[in-house]
Amino acid sequence: MRPKFALLFICLIGLIGCLPAQEPVAVTRPVVVTEGPTVGGTAVPSTHMPLPTATQVAAATAAPTTTPLPTNTPEPAWPTTPILFVRGNALQRWLPQTNEVELLVEGVDNNPVYATDVAVFMREVVPQEEYALIVFHIPTRADVEVLKQPAREIQNALSGISTYVAPSIPITVSENGRWLAYVLQNEETGIDTLIVHKIQTSTQGVVLSQVLFSRELPMPFEWPFEFLTWPTANELSWMEPSGIWIAELETTPITIGLEIFASANTVLVPPMNPEEQDKGPIPFQTIYIPYQWSPNGRFLLAIENFPGELGDVFQIIERDTNQTFELPDSTLGPLSDNAVWLDETRVLHYKMDGGVRIWQIPAEGEQIFTLESEFHAAPPGETLFQVTNLVPLTTNHVRVEDPFLGIFYDLDLATQKLAVIGEINNETGYREHVWSPNAQHALWIIQNFLDGDLTKSVRLDFLNGQPPADMSQIFGLDSCCWYWERAGSE
C-alpha cells in the first residue's frame, strides 16, 4: 500500500471503534505440559460455548444472495494442526489435540521464515556484533548455520544511543522446504547477490548444500524489484529491469532464463521536477509485479504498476508466450479489487463493489479467455468493501476477509451467496490474521495503544459463527510470528 493511502487506512480504522463489542470466550481446558523444556499456558476453551445470534448477509442485486447462518450453530471444532510461534526469543509449538506447548529451539532473534518442516531465522552469536543465519529442522530439532553477518546498528536520533539488531537479509524458502534463497549486499561494492542452497533433511537432521546458484543483480534489491517468488515447487523467480527471471533448481546444471519480459506499456505523466513542467508530459514505462502464480506455473497473475494517481490493474501473463490479458475493470488502490487462482484453469476476480467474475483460462495454444460466470456478492449496505486474503477451498467455496471491518466471509460459488463466518468488529488498532492450512480456522492478532500502552490479544476463530476463543495466555502477549504447520492436517 502506498504512503498516500496510509492516512485513509488510519481514518477507517478509527471509525471501526464505534461498532458494538463482541467478547471473546474465556479459556477453561487445562494445559498439558511436555517433558523437558516447556512453556506454561492456560486452558483452551471447553466445547460448550454460548451460541451467537444468527447472522445473514445479502448482496445488493437481484441475484440470490441472502444466506443466514444456521440457528443451531455447531459445537466449535478444535483444530488439529499445530501452531508455531516465537516468544522470548524461542521457537515454540502449540499442539491443540493435547493442549501442549513445546519449546523447540532458543536463539531466535528475528522473525522466522517458515516452510514444511523447517524454519529459517537469525541467531545472535556475538552479542551486539554478529548474527548467524540458521536453518532449523523441526522434526529432529537440529539446525545448521548458513553464514554469519555483522549486526545492524540502529541509532536513536534523540538520545544518540545505538542498539544492535539482526541484519536485514531478504530470505525465502520454497513451500516444500527443499530450497533456501536469500540476497546479500556487499557494502563495499554495493552489489546485491542472489544465492540459492538446497536443504537436505532426514531422520538424522538437516544438511545444507554448497551454493548451488548465485547471480549478481543489476540493480539494488529494493522496491519494485524486491520480490522472490516460486512459480512451482522447484523453481525460483526474481525481478530485474529486463523482466522476470526463473531458475529451474532441479536441473543439472541449474538453468536460468528471462521468462516474462518487462512491460512495454508506457503512459504520459507530468515531469517530477517543477522546473521542467513547461516541457510537457514525459513517457513512463509501467512495471509488472508478481502477485500469484497459477498452480502449474504456466501463468502469472501480476500487478501492472502505473505512476502517480493512475492506479494499478491486474494482468495475466502466459509464461511461454508473454501474451497478456488484463482483467477488465480491475482497480488496485486504497480500496482494491482482489483476484485468486481457483485451479489451473480458472481465476476469480473479486471487485471492491462486490462484483465477482470467474474467467476460464485458455487451453494450450489458445489465447481466448472466456467469462465462465458473473454475479454480485457484497455485504448489505456496503457499496464498497475491502476484499483481501482470498482462499479457495476444494468445496467450491472461497474464504474472504475485510480487514477494515474485521469480518470473515464465506463465498459459495455454486449458490453465489456470501455469509459472515467470523468477526471482531469491536476491535480497533492494528489487526492481522493467519489462516489455518484448510481455512477452517483463523488466528486473529489485535494490537492497540491505550493511554500510551500497547495492548495485545490473540484469538482463535472457529469460522462457524461461534465467538472467538481468547488464546492470549496460551501464546503470550509478547509472542509473534505465528504459523500453522503445513506438515500437519486438520
GROMACS .gro file of C-alpha atoms in nm:
model
  490
    1MET     CA    1   0.000   0.000   0.000
    2ARG     CA    2   0.143   0.332  -0.095
    3PRO     CA    3   0.213   0.604   0.164
    4LYS     CA    4  -0.062   0.820   0.026
    5PHE     CA    5  -0.315   0.557   0.133
    6ALA     CA    6  -0.191   0.524   0.492
    7LEU     CA    7  -0.393   0.821   0.623
    8LEU     CA    8  -0.712   0.681   0.472
    9PHE     CA    9  -0.649   0.343   0.635
   10ILE     CA   10  -0.594   0.505   0.978
   11CYS     CA   11  -0.916   0.704   0.947
   12LEU     CA   12  -1.115   0.396   0.857
   13ILE     CA   13  -0.970   0.203   1.148
   14GLY     CA   14  -1.075   0.484   1.379
   15LEU     CA   15  -1.433   0.459   1.260
   16ILE     CA   16  -1.439   0.088   1.336
   17GLY     CA   17  -1.403   0.161   1.708
   18CYS     CA   18  -1.760   0.287   1.716
   19LEU     CA   19  -1.904  -0.055   1.634
   20PRO     CA   20  -2.065  -0.274   1.904
   21ALA     CA   21  -1.847  -0.507   2.108
   22GLN     CA   22  -1.825  -0.884   2.091
   23GLU     CA   23  -1.642  -1.052   2.377
   24PRO     CA   24  -1.410  -1.347   2.322
   25VAL     CA   25  -1.478  -1.670   2.505
   26ALA     CA   26  -1.255  -1.734   2.805
   27VAL     CA   27  -1.040  -2.048   2.809
   28THR     CA   28  -1.118  -2.328   3.053
   29ARG     CA   29  -0.949  -2.654   2.948
   30PRO     CA   30  -0.628  -2.735   3.140
   31VAL     CA   31  -0.292  -2.722   2.968
   32VAL     CA   32  -0.081  -3.036   2.934
   33VAL     CA   33   0.287  -2.965   2.988
   34THR     CA   34   0.554  -3.155   2.793
   35GLU     CA   35   0.862  -3.315   2.940
   36GLY     CA   36   1.187  -3.126   2.908
   37PRO     CA   37   1.192  -2.752   2.831
   38THR     CA   38   0.835  -2.630   2.829
   39VAL     CA   39   0.636  -2.313   2.838
   40GLY     CA   40   0.328  -2.294   3.052
   41GLY     CA   41  -0.005  -2.181   2.919
   42THR     CA   42  -0.360  -2.164   3.033
   43ALA     CA   43  -0.661  -2.353   2.927
   44VAL     CA   44  -0.825  -2.397   2.593
   45PRO     CA   45  -1.199  -2.329   2.597
   46SER     CA   46  -1.440  -2.611   2.662
   47THR     CA   47  -1.658  -2.729   2.375
   48HIS     CA   48  -1.971  -2.577   2.528
   49MET     CA   49  -1.998  -2.215   2.421
   50PRO     CA   50  -2.296  -1.980   2.403
   51LEU     CA   51  -2.445  -1.973   2.055
   52PRO     CA   52  -2.432  -1.637   1.875
   53THR     CA   53  -2.729  -1.467   1.715
   54ALA     CA   54  -2.789  -1.587   1.362
   55THR     CA   55  -2.626  -1.362   1.104
   56GLN     CA   56  -2.724  -1.303   0.747
   57VAL     CA   57  -2.556  -1.121   0.462
   58ALA     CA   58  -2.728  -1.024   0.139
   59ALA     CA   59  -2.584  -0.887  -0.182
   60ALA     CA   60  -2.723  -0.573  -0.336
   61THR     CA   61  -2.860  -0.721  -0.658
   62ALA     CA   62  -3.146  -0.935  -0.771
   63ALA     CA   63  -2.926  -1.245  -0.776
   64PRO     CA   64  -2.986  -1.498  -0.494
   65THR     CA   65  -2.786  -1.355  -0.207
   66THR     CA   66  -2.939  -1.392   0.139
   67THR     CA   67  -2.757  -1.652   0.350
   68PRO     CA   68  -2.844  -1.676   0.721
   69LEU     CA   69  -2.616  -1.887   0.936
   70PRO     CA   70  -2.789  -2.194   1.088
   71THR     CA   71  -2.982  -2.120   1.404
   72ASN     CA   72  -2.840  -2.438   1.559
   73THR     CA   73  -2.477  -2.337   1.536
   74PRO     CA   74  -2.249  -2.641   1.563
   75GLU     CA   75  -2.015  -2.700   1.851
   76PRO     CA   76  -1.672  -2.549   1.784
   77ALA     CA   77  -1.428  -2.797   1.633
   78TRP     CA   78  -1.077  -2.751   1.764
   79PRO     CA   79  -0.802  -2.758   1.503
   80THR     CA   80  -0.560  -3.048   1.487
   81THR     CA   81  -0.282  -2.860   1.309
   82PRO     CA   82  -0.010  -2.729   1.546
   83ILE     CA   83   0.078  -2.360   1.552
   84LEU     CA   84   0.438  -2.239   1.565
   85PHE     CA   85   0.518  -1.907   1.731
   86VAL     CA   86   0.808  -1.712   1.883
   87ARG     CA   87   0.810  -1.599   2.242
   88GLY     CA   88   1.109  -1.486   2.449
   89ASN     CA   89   1.348  -1.544   2.155
   90ALA     CA   90   1.243  -1.910   2.142
   91LEU     CA   91   1.051  -2.101   1.877
   92GLN     CA   92   0.758  -2.283   2.035
   93ARG     CA   93   0.472  -2.503   1.919
   94TRP     CA   94   0.114  -2.539   2.044
   95LEU     CA   95  -0.035  -2.886   1.998
   96PRO     CA   96  -0.414  -2.835   2.005
   97GLN     CA   97  -0.504  -3.204   2.042
   98THR     CA   98  -0.325  -3.230   2.376
   99ASN     CA   99  -0.310  -2.858   2.457
  100GLU     CA  100   0.065  -2.890   2.489
  101VAL     CA  101   0.315  -2.607   2.442
  102GLU     CA  102   0.661  -2.723   2.339
  103LEU     CA  103   0.988  -2.534   2.339
  104LEU     CA  104   1.158  -2.621   2.009
  105VAL     CA  105   1.472  -2.408   1.997
  106GLU     CA  106   1.614  -2.093   2.157
  107GLY     CA  107   1.818  -1.818   1.998
  108VAL     CA  108   1.555  -1.700   1.751
  109ASP     CA  109   1.643  -1.333   1.713
  110ASN     CA  110   1.425  -1.220   1.423
  111ASN     CA  111   1.102  -1.321   1.253
  112PRO     CA  112   1.145  -1.673   1.110
  113VAL     CA  113   1.065  -1.772   0.754
  114TYR     CA  114   0.865  -2.097   0.763
  115ALA     CA  115   0.811  -2.385   0.522
  116THR     CA  116   0.728  -2.754   0.551
  117ASP     CA  117   0.936  -2.894   0.840
  118VAL     CA  118   1.182  -2.602   0.852
  119ALA     CA  119   1.220  -2.255   1.000
  120VAL     CA  120   1.493  -2.010   0.894
  121PHE     CA  121   1.599  -1.727   1.124
  122MET     CA  122   1.890  -1.514   1.254
  123ARG     CA  123   2.067  -1.600   1.580
  124GLU     CA  124   2.293  -1.365   1.775
  125VAL     CA  125   2.630  -1.541   1.814
  126VAL     CA  126   2.846  -1.250   1.936
  127PRO     CA  127   2.645  -1.004   2.148
  128GLN     CA  128   2.587  -0.676   1.964
  129GLU     CA  129   2.838  -0.776   1.696
  130GLU     CA  130   2.748  -1.079   1.487
  131TYR     CA  131   2.449  -1.289   1.380
  132ALA     CA  132   2.427  -1.627   1.207
  133LEU     CA  133   2.165  -1.737   0.955
  134ILE     CA  134   2.018  -2.066   1.082
  135VAL     CA  135   1.812  -2.339   0.910
  136PHE     CA  136   1.620  -2.533   1.177
  137HIS     CA  137   1.467  -2.877   1.107
  138ILE     CA  138   1.152  -2.905   1.318
  139PRO     CA  139   1.104  -3.286   1.332
  140THR     CA  140   1.459  -3.358   1.456
  141ARG     CA  141   1.516  -3.019   1.627
  142ALA     CA  142   1.855  -2.997   1.457
  143ASP     CA  143   1.990  -2.684   1.294
  144VAL     CA  144   2.270  -2.581   1.061
  145GLU     CA  145   2.448  -2.248   1.025
  146VAL     CA  146   2.445  -2.094   0.678
  147LEU     CA  147   2.661  -1.784   0.719
  148LYS     CA  148   2.748  -1.503   0.958
  149GLN     CA  149   2.680  -1.133   0.918
  150PRO     CA  150   2.763  -0.825   1.129
  151ALA     CA  151   2.487  -0.682   1.348
  152ARG     CA  152   2.293  -0.386   1.217
  153GLU     CA  153   2.328  -0.063   1.416
  154ILE     CA  154   2.020   0.149   1.478
  155GLN     CA  155   2.081   0.486   1.638
  156ASN     CA  156   1.817   0.682   1.829
  157ALA     CA  157   1.804   1.026   1.671
  158LEU     CA  158   1.712   1.193   2.003
  159SER     CA  159   1.933   1.015   2.254
  160GLY     CA  160   2.213   0.913   2.022
  161ILE     CA  161   2.211   0.567   2.183
  162SER     CA  162   2.275   0.278   1.945
  163THR     CA  163   2.110  -0.062   1.951
  164TYR     CA  164   2.226  -0.364   1.753
  165VAL     CA  165   1.981  -0.596   1.580
  166ALA     CA  166   1.984  -0.879   1.328
  167PRO     CA  167   2.090  -0.776   0.978
  168SER     CA  168   1.813  -0.734   0.725
  169ILE     CA  169   1.854  -1.016   0.470
  170PRO     CA  170   1.569  -1.092   0.226
  171ILE     CA  171   1.501  -1.467   0.268
  172THR     CA  172   1.261  -1.708   0.106
  173VAL     CA  173   1.213  -2.085   0.138
  174SER     CA  174   1.020  -2.300  -0.108
  175GLU     CA  175   0.692  -2.426   0.038
  176ASN     CA  176   0.818  -2.785   0.027
  177GLY     CA  177   1.118  -2.685   0.242
  178ARG     CA  178   1.375  -2.801  -0.016
  179TRP     CA  179   1.528  -2.472  -0.131
  180LEU     CA  180   1.666  -2.167   0.050
  181ALA     CA  181   1.723  -1.838  -0.134
  182TYR     CA  182   1.845  -1.504   0.001
  183VAL     CA  183   2.003  -1.179  -0.114
  184LEU     CA  184   2.329  -1.046   0.029
  185GLN     CA  185   2.459  -0.695  -0.019
  186ASN     CA  186   2.829  -0.620  -0.040
  187GLU     CA  187   2.864  -0.286   0.136
  188GLU     CA  188   3.199  -0.218  -0.029
  189THR     CA  189   3.084  -0.275  -0.388
  190GLY     CA  190   2.714  -0.201  -0.340
  191ILE     CA  191   2.630  -0.514  -0.542
  192ASP     CA  192   2.341  -0.736  -0.433
  193THR     CA  193   2.379  -1.111  -0.497
  194LEU     CA  194   2.105  -1.373  -0.511
  195ILE     CA  195   2.216  -1.704  -0.357
  196VAL     CA  196   2.044  -2.046  -0.352
  197HIS     CA  197   2.111  -2.360  -0.144
  198LYS     CA  198   1.941  -2.698  -0.129
  199ILE     CA  199   1.804  -2.802   0.213
  200GLN     CA  200   1.853  -3.175   0.269
  201THR     CA  201   1.666  -3.330   0.563
  202SER     CA  202   1.647  -3.681   0.706
  203THR     CA  203   1.573  -3.857   1.032
  204GLN     CA  204   1.927  -3.759   1.136
  205GLY     CA  205   1.876  -3.384   1.095
  206VAL     CA  206   1.945  -3.121   0.831
  207VAL     CA  207   2.232  -3.052   0.591
  208LEU     CA  208   2.275  -2.752   0.365
  209SER     CA  209   2.437  -2.785   0.024
  210GLN     CA  210   2.712  -2.559  -0.103
  211VAL     CA  211   2.593  -2.261  -0.305
  212LEU     CA  212   2.402  -2.414  -0.597
  213PHE     CA  213   2.340  -2.091  -0.778
  214SER     CA  214   2.434  -1.726  -0.739
  215ARG     CA  215   2.373  -1.420  -0.952
  216GLU     CA  216   2.486  -1.062  -0.917
  217LEU     CA  217   2.179  -0.846  -0.960
  218PRO     CA  218   2.198  -0.547  -1.197
  219MET     CA  219   2.004  -0.328  -0.955
  220PRO     CA  220   1.957  -0.283  -0.577
  221PHE     CA  221   1.719  -0.542  -0.432
  222GLU     CA  222   1.455  -0.290  -0.327
  223TRP     CA  223   1.110  -0.187  -0.445
  224PRO     CA  224   0.994  -0.258  -0.710
  225PHE     CA  225   1.245  -0.540  -0.752
  226GLU     CA  226   1.218  -0.687  -0.400
  227PHE     CA  227   1.012  -0.995  -0.499
  228LEU     CA  228   1.133  -1.356  -0.478
  229THR     CA  229   0.854  -1.598  -0.573
  230TRP     CA  230   0.807  -1.968  -0.650
  231PRO     CA  231   0.631  -2.048  -0.983
  232THR     CA  232   0.644  -2.419  -0.893
  233ALA     CA  233   0.787  -2.616  -0.602
  234ASN     CA  234   1.134  -2.632  -0.759
  235GLU     CA  235   1.152  -2.302  -0.950
  236LEU     CA  236   1.262  -1.965  -0.813
  237SER     CA  237   1.173  -1.636  -0.981
  238TRP     CA  238   1.308  -1.285  -0.927
  239MET     CA  239   1.276  -0.945  -1.093
  240GLU     CA  240   1.531  -0.747  -1.290
  241PRO     CA  241   1.484  -0.437  -1.509
  242SER     CA  242   1.468  -0.670  -1.812
  243GLY     CA  243   1.174  -0.866  -1.663
  244ILE     CA  244   1.106  -1.175  -1.453
  245TRP     CA  245   1.375  -1.444  -1.448
  246ILE     CA  246   1.329  -1.808  -1.342
  247ALA     CA  247   1.581  -2.065  -1.222
  248GLU     CA  248   1.491  -2.434  -1.258
  249LEU     CA  249   1.659  -2.574  -0.948
  250GLU     CA  250   1.607  -2.945  -1.023
  251THR     CA  251   1.809  -2.939  -1.345
  252THR     CA  252   2.180  -3.022  -1.354
  253PRO     CA  253   2.328  -2.778  -1.410
  254ILE     CA  254   2.066  -2.529  -1.291
  255THR     CA  255   1.918  -2.342  -1.585
  256ILE     CA  256   1.802  -1.981  -1.573
  257GLY     CA  257   1.620  -1.767  -1.822
  258LEU     CA  258   1.426  -1.448  -1.880
  259GLU     CA  259   1.072  -1.589  -1.885
  260ILE     CA  260   0.849  -1.279  -1.872
  261PHE     CA  261   0.968  -0.966  -2.046
  262ALA     CA  262   0.943  -0.625  -1.881
  263SER     CA  263   0.633  -0.426  -1.967
  264ALA     CA  264   0.646  -0.235  -2.294
  265ASN     CA  265   0.345  -0.022  -2.198
  266THR     CA  266   0.406   0.348  -2.147
  267VAL     CA  267   0.192   0.632  -2.019
  268LEU     CA  268   0.248   1.007  -2.025
  269VAL     CA  269   0.294   1.174  -1.686
  270PRO     CA  270   0.382   1.530  -1.579
  271PRO     CA  271   0.752   1.589  -1.504
  272MET     CA  272   0.852   1.534  -1.142
  273ASN     CA  273   1.078   1.839  -1.144
  274PRO     CA  274   0.866   2.159  -1.120
  275GLU     CA  275   1.126   2.341  -1.331
  276GLU     CA  276   1.053   2.106  -1.620
  277GLN     CA  277   0.675   2.149  -1.620
  278ASP     CA  278   0.689   2.357  -1.938
  279LYS     CA  279   0.836   2.059  -2.127
  280GLY     CA  280   0.505   1.875  -2.109
  281PRO     CA  281   0.430   1.512  -2.017
  282ILE     CA  282   0.705   1.253  -2.034
  283PRO     CA  283   0.667   0.878  -2.108
  284PHE     CA  284   0.675   0.636  -1.815
  285GLN     CA  285   0.715   0.261  -1.852
  286THR     CA  286   0.480   0.051  -1.637
  287ILE     CA  287   0.614  -0.238  -1.426
  288TYR     CA  288   0.487  -0.595  -1.386
  289ILE     CA  289   0.499  -0.701  -1.019
  290PRO     CA  290   0.437  -1.072  -0.940
  291TYR     CA  291   0.118  -1.133  -0.743
  292GLN     CA  292   0.035  -1.505  -0.772
  293TRP     CA  293   0.145  -1.787  -1.000
  294SER     CA  294  -0.110  -2.035  -1.133
  295PRO     CA  295  -0.085  -2.377  -0.963
  296ASN     CA  296   0.111  -2.524  -1.255
  297GLY     CA  297   0.331  -2.217  -1.302
  298ARG     CA  298   0.207  -2.156  -1.657
  299PHE     CA  299   0.051  -1.813  -1.592
  300LEU     CA  300   0.148  -1.524  -1.368
  301LEU     CA  301  -0.119  -1.305  -1.215
  302ALA     CA  302   0.069  -0.975  -1.199
  303ILE     CA  303   0.004  -0.618  -1.089
  304GLU     CA  304   0.079  -0.367  -1.360
  305ASN     CA  305   0.208  -0.068  -1.166
  306PHE     CA  306   0.130   0.277  -1.302
  307PRO     CA  307   0.279   0.604  -1.175
  308GLY     CA  308   0.112   0.865  -0.959
  309GLU     CA  309  -0.266   0.874  -0.939
  310LEU     CA  310  -0.336   0.646  -1.236
  311GLY     CA  311  -0.393   0.332  -1.027
  312ASP     CA  312  -0.279  -0.024  -1.094
  313VAL     CA  313  -0.451  -0.313  -1.273
  314PHE     CA  314  -0.433  -0.693  -1.282
  315GLN     CA  315  -0.267  -0.863  -1.580
  316ILE     CA  316  -0.248  -1.236  -1.654
  317ILE     CA  317   0.074  -1.320  -1.840
  318GLU     CA  318   0.139  -1.652  -2.009
  319ARG     CA  319   0.493  -1.755  -1.929
  320ASP     CA  320   0.577  -1.930  -2.261
  321THR     CA  321   0.435  -1.670  -2.499
  322ASN     CA  322   0.442  -1.349  -2.290
  323GLN     CA  323   0.090  -1.275  -2.409
  324THR     CA  324  -0.112  -1.069  -2.158
  325PHE     CA  325  -0.478  -1.048  -2.062
  326GLU     CA  326  -0.593  -0.755  -1.849
  327LEU     CA  327  -0.872  -0.840  -1.605
  328PRO     CA  328  -1.143  -0.599  -1.726
  329ASP     CA  329  -1.223  -0.310  -1.493
  330SER     CA  330  -0.970  -0.420  -1.233
  331THR     CA  331  -0.867  -0.149  -0.988
  332LEU     CA  332  -0.595  -0.151  -0.722
  333GLY     CA  333  -0.555   0.138  -0.481
  334PRO     CA  334  -0.663   0.249  -0.132
  335LEU     CA  335  -0.964   0.019  -0.170
  336SER     CA  336  -0.870  -0.263  -0.401
  337ASP     CA  337  -1.006  -0.543  -0.607
  338ASN     CA  338  -0.853  -0.884  -0.550
  339ALA     CA  339  -0.803  -1.199  -0.751
  340VAL     CA  340  -0.707  -1.561  -0.688
  341TRP     CA  341  -0.645  -1.878  -0.887
  342LEU     CA  342  -0.924  -2.128  -0.823
  343ASP     CA  343  -0.729  -2.400  -1.003
  344GLU     CA  344  -0.502  -2.433  -1.306
  345THR     CA  345  -0.777  -2.328  -1.547
  346ARG     CA  346  -0.979  -2.058  -1.365
  347VAL     CA  347  -0.912  -1.726  -1.194
  348LEU     CA  348  -1.162  -1.537  -0.977
  349HIS     CA  349  -1.172  -1.156  -0.987
  350TYR     CA  350  -1.350  -1.001  -0.686
  351LYS     CA  351  -1.422  -0.631  -0.723
  352MET     CA  352  -1.447  -0.394  -0.428
  353ASP     CA  353  -1.806  -0.313  -0.528
  354GLY     CA  354  -1.899  -0.680  -0.479
  355GLY     CA  355  -1.883  -0.786  -0.842
  356VAL     CA  356  -1.746  -1.137  -0.894
  357ARG     CA  357  -1.618  -1.271  -1.225
  358ILE     CA  358  -1.470  -1.614  -1.292
  359TRP     CA  359  -1.252  -1.632  -1.601
  360GLN     CA  360  -1.171  -1.955  -1.784
  361ILE     CA  361  -0.807  -1.982  -1.882
  362PRO     CA  362  -0.737  -2.085  -2.243
  363ALA     CA  363  -0.611  -2.432  -2.326
  364GLU     CA  364  -0.260  -2.478  -2.459
  365GLY     CA  365  -0.218  -2.290  -2.784
  366GLU     CA  366  -0.537  -2.086  -2.748
  367GLN     CA  367  -0.540  -1.721  -2.647
  368ILE     CA  368  -0.907  -1.655  -2.571
  369PHE     CA  369  -1.016  -1.601  -2.211
  370THR     CA  370  -1.384  -1.672  -2.155
  371LEU     CA  371  -1.614  -1.543  -1.882
  372GLU     CA  372  -1.746  -1.851  -1.701
  373SER     CA  373  -1.979  -1.668  -1.462
  374GLU     CA  374  -2.054  -1.322  -1.325
  375PHE     CA  375  -2.260  -1.224  -1.019
  376HIS     CA  376  -2.274  -0.978  -0.730
  377ALA     CA  377  -2.194  -1.066  -0.366
  378ALA     CA  378  -2.140  -0.781  -0.121
  379PRO     CA  379  -2.237  -0.723   0.243
  380PRO     CA  380  -2.574  -0.547   0.283
  381GLY     CA  381  -2.547  -0.171   0.283
  382GLU     CA  382  -2.186  -0.176   0.162
  383THR     CA  383  -2.126  -0.005  -0.172
  384LEU     CA  384  -1.750  -0.063  -0.140
  385PHE     CA  385  -1.564  -0.307   0.080
  386GLN     CA  386  -1.205  -0.420   0.112
  387VAL     CA  387  -1.156  -0.765  -0.041
  388THR     CA  388  -0.838  -0.934   0.085
  389ASN     CA  389  -0.687  -1.274   0.164
  390LEU     CA  390  -0.892  -1.479  -0.078
  391VAL     CA  391  -0.851  -1.851  -0.009
  392PRO     CA  392  -1.015  -2.102  -0.246
  393LEU     CA  393  -1.141  -2.427  -0.092
  394THR     CA  394  -1.185  -2.763  -0.264
  395THR     CA  395  -1.558  -2.743  -0.185
  396ASN     CA  396  -1.621  -2.468  -0.444
  397HIS     CA  397  -1.614  -2.204  -0.172
  398VAL     CA  398  -1.381  -1.906  -0.124
  399ARG     CA  399  -1.287  -1.750   0.209
  400VAL     CA  400  -1.270  -1.368   0.213
  401GLU     CA  401  -1.154  -1.115   0.471
  402ASP     CA  402  -1.247  -0.748   0.512
  403PRO     CA  403  -0.963  -0.617   0.734
  404PHE     CA  404  -1.120  -0.273   0.781
  405LEU     CA  405  -1.431  -0.419   0.945
  406GLY     CA  406  -1.260  -0.727   1.091
  407ILE     CA  407  -1.501  -0.971   0.926
  408PHE     CA  408  -1.451  -1.312   0.763
  409TYR     CA  409  -1.688  -1.421   0.486
  410ASP     CA  410  -1.754  -1.744   0.301
  411LEU     CA  411  -1.847  -1.714  -0.067
  412ASP     CA  412  -2.036  -2.013  -0.209
  413LEU     CA  413  -1.961  -2.018  -0.581
  414ALA     CA  414  -2.247  -2.259  -0.655
  415THR     CA  415  -2.522  -2.053  -0.490
  416GLN     CA  416  -2.342  -1.717  -0.538
  417LYS     CA  417  -2.407  -1.630  -0.172
  418LEU     CA  418  -2.188  -1.451   0.079
  419ALA     CA  419  -2.212  -1.534   0.453
  420VAL     CA  420  -2.045  -1.394   0.764
  421ILE     CA  421  -1.847  -1.669   0.940
  422GLY     CA  422  -1.643  -1.467   1.190
  423GLU     CA  423  -1.593  -1.112   1.312
  424ILE     CA  424  -1.413  -0.899   1.569
  425ASN     CA  425  -1.583  -0.573   1.486
  426ASN     CA  426  -1.531  -0.427   1.832
  427GLU     CA  427  -1.156  -0.408   1.786
  428THR     CA  428  -0.965  -0.104   1.665
  429GLY     CA  429  -0.594  -0.067   1.605
  430TYR     CA  430  -0.364  -0.294   1.409
  431ARG     CA  431  -0.503  -0.635   1.316
  432GLU     CA  432  -0.366  -0.931   1.132
  433HIS     CA  433  -0.473  -1.289   1.091
  434VAL     CA  434  -0.329  -1.625   0.990
  435TRP     CA  435  -0.549  -1.880   0.810
  436SER     CA  436  -0.517  -2.246   0.901
  437PRO     CA  437  -0.400  -2.460   0.604
  438ASN     CA  438  -0.756  -2.557   0.505
  439ALA     CA  439  -0.904  -2.217   0.605
  440GLN     CA  440  -1.137  -2.378   0.861
  441HIS     CA  441  -0.985  -2.172   1.143
  442ALA     CA  442  -0.810  -1.837   1.172
  443LEU     CA  443  -0.586  -1.681   1.431
  444TRP     CA  444  -0.651  -1.311   1.499
  445ILE     CA  445  -0.384  -1.083   1.643
  446ILE     CA  446  -0.507  -0.743   1.763
  447GLN     CA  447  -0.280  -0.462   1.889
  448ASN     CA  448  -0.388  -0.129   2.038
  449PHE     CA  449  -0.230   0.170   2.204
  450LEU     CA  450  -0.439   0.267   2.507
  451ASP     CA  451  -0.320   0.557   2.724
  452GLY     CA  452   0.025   0.521   2.574
  453ASP     CA  453   0.050   0.146   2.646
  454LEU     CA  454   0.046  -0.128   2.386
  455THR     CA  455  -0.222  -0.391   2.444
  456LYS     CA  456  -0.242  -0.714   2.252
  457SER     CA  457  -0.470  -1.015   2.226
  458VAL     CA  458  -0.466  -1.338   2.029
  459ARG     CA  459  -0.796  -1.503   1.931
  460LEU     CA  460  -0.880  -1.835   1.768
  461ASP     CA  461  -1.178  -1.800   1.533
  462PHE     CA  462  -1.376  -2.116   1.453
  463LEU     CA  463  -1.533  -1.956   1.144
  464ASN     CA  464  -1.876  -2.103   1.216
  465GLY     CA  465  -2.049  -1.818   1.396
  466GLN     CA  466  -1.907  -1.902   1.739
  467PRO     CA  467  -1.735  -1.621   1.931
  468PRO     CA  468  -1.356  -1.646   1.903
  469ALA     CA  469  -1.161  -1.804   2.189
  470ASP     CA  470  -0.908  -1.585   2.370
  471MET     CA  471  -0.571  -1.760   2.332
  472SER     CA  472  -0.361  -1.478   2.476
  473GLN     CA  473  -0.248  -1.676   2.777
  474ILE     CA  474  -0.161  -1.978   2.564
  475PHE     CA  475   0.064  -1.788   2.325
  476GLY     CA  476   0.151  -1.495   2.549
  477LEU     CA  477   0.101  -1.127   2.477
  478ASP     CA  478   0.469  -1.094   2.386
  479SER     CA  479   0.451  -1.360   2.114
  480CYS     CA  480   0.486  -1.312   1.739
  481CYS     CA  481   0.541  -1.490   1.412
  482TRP     CA  482   0.250  -1.737   1.421
  483TYR     CA  483   0.241  -2.015   1.160
  484TRP     CA  484   0.016  -2.317   1.112
  485GLU     CA  485   0.239  -2.614   1.042
  486ARG     CA  486   0.196  -2.741   0.687
  487ALA     CA  487   0.317  -3.086   0.783
  488GLY     CA  488   0.001  -3.134   0.991
  489SER     CA  489  -0.360  -3.168   0.880
  490GLU     CA  490  -0.691  -3.060   1.026
   0.00000   0.00000   0.00000
